[in-house]
Coordinates of N, CA, C and O in Angstrom, one line a residue:
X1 N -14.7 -4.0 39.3 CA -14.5 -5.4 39.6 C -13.0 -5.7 40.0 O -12.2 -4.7 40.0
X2 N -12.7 -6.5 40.3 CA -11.5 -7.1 40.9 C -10.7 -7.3 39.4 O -11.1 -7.4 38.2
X3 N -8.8 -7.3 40.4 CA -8.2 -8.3 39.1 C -7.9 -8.0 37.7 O -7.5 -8.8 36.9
X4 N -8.2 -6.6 37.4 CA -8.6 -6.0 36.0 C -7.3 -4.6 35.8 O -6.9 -3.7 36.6
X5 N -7.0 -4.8 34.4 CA -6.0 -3.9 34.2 C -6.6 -2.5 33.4 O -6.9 -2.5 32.2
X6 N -6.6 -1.5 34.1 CA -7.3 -0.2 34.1 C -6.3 0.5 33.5 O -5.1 0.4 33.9
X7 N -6.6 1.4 32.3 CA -5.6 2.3 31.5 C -6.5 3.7 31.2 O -7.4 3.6 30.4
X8 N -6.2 4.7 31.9 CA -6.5 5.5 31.4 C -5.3 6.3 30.8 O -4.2 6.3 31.4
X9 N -5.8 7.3 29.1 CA -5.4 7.8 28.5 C -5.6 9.3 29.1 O -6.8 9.8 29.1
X10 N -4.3 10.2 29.5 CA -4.4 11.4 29.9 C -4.0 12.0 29.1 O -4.0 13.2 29.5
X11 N -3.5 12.1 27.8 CA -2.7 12.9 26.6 C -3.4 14.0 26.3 O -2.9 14.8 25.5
X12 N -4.9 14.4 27.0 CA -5.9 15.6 26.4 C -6.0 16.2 27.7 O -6.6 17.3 27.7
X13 N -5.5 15.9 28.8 CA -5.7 16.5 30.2 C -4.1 16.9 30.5 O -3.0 16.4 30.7
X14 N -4.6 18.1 30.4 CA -3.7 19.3 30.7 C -3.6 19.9 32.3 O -2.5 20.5 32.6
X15 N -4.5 19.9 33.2 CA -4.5 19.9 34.2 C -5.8 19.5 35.5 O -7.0 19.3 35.1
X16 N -5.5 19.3 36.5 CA -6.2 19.2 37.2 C -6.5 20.3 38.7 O -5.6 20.7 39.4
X17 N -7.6 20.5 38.7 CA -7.6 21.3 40.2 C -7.4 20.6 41.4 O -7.4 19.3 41.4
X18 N -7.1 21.3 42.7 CA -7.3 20.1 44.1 C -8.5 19.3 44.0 O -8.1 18.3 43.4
X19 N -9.7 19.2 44.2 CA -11.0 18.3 44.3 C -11.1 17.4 43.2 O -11.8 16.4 43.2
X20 N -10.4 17.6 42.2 CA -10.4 16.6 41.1 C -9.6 15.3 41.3 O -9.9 14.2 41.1
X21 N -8.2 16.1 42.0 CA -6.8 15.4 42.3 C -7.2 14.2 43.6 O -6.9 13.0 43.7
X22 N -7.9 15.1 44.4 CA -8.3 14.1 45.6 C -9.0 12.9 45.4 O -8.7 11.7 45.6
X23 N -10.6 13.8 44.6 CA -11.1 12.4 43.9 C -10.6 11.5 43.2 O -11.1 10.4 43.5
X24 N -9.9 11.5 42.5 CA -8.8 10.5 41.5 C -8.2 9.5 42.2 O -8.2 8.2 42.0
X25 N -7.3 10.5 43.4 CA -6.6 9.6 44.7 C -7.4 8.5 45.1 O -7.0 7.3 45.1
X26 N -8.6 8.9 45.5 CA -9.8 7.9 46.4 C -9.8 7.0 45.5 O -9.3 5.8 45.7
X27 N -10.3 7.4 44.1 CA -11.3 6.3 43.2 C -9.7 5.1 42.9 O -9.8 3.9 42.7
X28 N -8.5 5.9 42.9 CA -7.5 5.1 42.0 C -7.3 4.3 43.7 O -7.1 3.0 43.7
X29 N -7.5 4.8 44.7 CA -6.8 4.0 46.0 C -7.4 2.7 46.5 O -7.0 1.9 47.3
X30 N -9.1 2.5 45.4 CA -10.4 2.2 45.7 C -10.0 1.0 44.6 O -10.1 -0.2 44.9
X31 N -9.7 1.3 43.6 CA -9.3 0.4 42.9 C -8.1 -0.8 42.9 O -8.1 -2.0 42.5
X32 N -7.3 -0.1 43.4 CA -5.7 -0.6 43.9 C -6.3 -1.7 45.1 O -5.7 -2.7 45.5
X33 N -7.3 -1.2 45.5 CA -7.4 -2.7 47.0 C -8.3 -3.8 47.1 O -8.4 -4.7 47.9
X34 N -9.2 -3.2 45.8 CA -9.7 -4.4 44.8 C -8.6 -5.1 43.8 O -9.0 -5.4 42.7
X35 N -7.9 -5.3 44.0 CA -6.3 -5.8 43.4 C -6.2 -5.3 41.4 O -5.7 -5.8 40.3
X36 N -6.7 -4.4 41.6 CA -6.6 -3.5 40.1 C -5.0 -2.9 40.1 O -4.4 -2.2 40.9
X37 N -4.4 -3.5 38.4 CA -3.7 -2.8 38.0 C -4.0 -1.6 37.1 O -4.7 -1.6 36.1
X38 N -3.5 -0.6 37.7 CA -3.8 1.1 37.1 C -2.9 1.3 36.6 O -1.8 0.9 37.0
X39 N -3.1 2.2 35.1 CA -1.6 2.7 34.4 C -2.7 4.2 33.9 O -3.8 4.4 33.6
X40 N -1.7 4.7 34.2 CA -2.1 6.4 33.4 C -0.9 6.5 32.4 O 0.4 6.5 32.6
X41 N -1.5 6.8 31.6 CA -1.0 6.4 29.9 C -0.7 8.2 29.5 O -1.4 9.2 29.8
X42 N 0.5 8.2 29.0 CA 0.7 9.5 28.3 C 0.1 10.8 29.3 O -0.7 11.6 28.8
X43 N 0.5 10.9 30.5 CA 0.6 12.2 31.4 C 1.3 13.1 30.9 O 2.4 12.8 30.3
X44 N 1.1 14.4 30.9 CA 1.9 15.8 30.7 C 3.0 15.5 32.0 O 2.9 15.3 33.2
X45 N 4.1 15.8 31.2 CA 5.4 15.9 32.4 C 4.8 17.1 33.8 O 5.0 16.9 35.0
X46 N 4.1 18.0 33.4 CA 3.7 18.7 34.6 C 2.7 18.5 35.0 O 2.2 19.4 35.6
X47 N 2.2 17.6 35.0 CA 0.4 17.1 35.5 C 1.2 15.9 36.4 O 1.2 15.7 37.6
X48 N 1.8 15.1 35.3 CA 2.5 13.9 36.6 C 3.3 13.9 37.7 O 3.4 13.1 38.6
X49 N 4.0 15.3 37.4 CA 4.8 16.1 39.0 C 3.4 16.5 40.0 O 3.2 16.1 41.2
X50 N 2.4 17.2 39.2 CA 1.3 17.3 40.1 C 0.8 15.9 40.9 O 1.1 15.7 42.0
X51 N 0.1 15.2 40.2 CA -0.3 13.8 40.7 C 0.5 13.0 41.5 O -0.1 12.2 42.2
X52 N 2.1 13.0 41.5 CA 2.6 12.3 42.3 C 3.0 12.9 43.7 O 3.4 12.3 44.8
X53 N 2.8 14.5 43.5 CA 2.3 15.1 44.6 C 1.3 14.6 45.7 O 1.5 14.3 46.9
X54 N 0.5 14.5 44.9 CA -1.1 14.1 45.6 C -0.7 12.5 45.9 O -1.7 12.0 46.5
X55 N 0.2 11.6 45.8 CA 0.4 10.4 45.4 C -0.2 9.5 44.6 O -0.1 8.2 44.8
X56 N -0.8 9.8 43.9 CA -1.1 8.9 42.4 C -0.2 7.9 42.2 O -0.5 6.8 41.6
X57 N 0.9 8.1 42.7 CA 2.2 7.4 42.3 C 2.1 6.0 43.3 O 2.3 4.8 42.9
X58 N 1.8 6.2 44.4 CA 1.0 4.7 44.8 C 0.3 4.0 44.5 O 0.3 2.9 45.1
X59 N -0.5 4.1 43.6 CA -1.9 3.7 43.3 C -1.8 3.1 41.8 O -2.0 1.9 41.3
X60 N -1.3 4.2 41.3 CA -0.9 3.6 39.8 C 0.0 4.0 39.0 O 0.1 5.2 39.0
X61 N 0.7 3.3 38.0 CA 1.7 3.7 37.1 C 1.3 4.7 36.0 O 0.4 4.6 35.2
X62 N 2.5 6.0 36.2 CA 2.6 6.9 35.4 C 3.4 7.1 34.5 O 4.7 7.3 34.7
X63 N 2.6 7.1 33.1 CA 3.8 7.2 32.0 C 3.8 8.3 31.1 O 3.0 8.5 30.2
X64 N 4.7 9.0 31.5 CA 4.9 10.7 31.2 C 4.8 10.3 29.6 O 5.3 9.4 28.9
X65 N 3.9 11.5 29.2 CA 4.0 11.8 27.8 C 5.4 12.0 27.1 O 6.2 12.7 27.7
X66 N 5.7 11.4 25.8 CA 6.7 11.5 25.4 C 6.8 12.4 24.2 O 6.3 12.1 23.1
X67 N 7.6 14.0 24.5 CA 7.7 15.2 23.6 C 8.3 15.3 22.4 O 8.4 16.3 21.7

């Protein structure tokens, strides 16, 4: 739906492969233009270098797990 603030919790996701990453991109880019705010909550410092790779980092806010 529209308008809706989306959190997902990544603290148990350790990594992702390419086809995972892409899918994520679409579904989070799919979200973002239905005017959804996305936050990805507690990313591994090395999963969120990956994802901002792929640009995740447009789509939605990344908040590196804190060690």
């Amino acid at each position: 739906t529209r308008d809706q603030s989306i959190l997902l919790r990544c603290d148990t996701l350790l990594r992702m492969d390419e086809n995972a990453m892409q899918a994520l991109v679409g579904i989070l880019s799919r979200a973002r233009q239905l005017g959804n705010d996305i936050r990805l909550q507690r990313v591994h410092r090395l999963l969120a270098t990956n994802m901002s790779l792929y640009g995740m980092d447009r789509y939605a806010r990344l908040q590196v797990l804190s060690q």
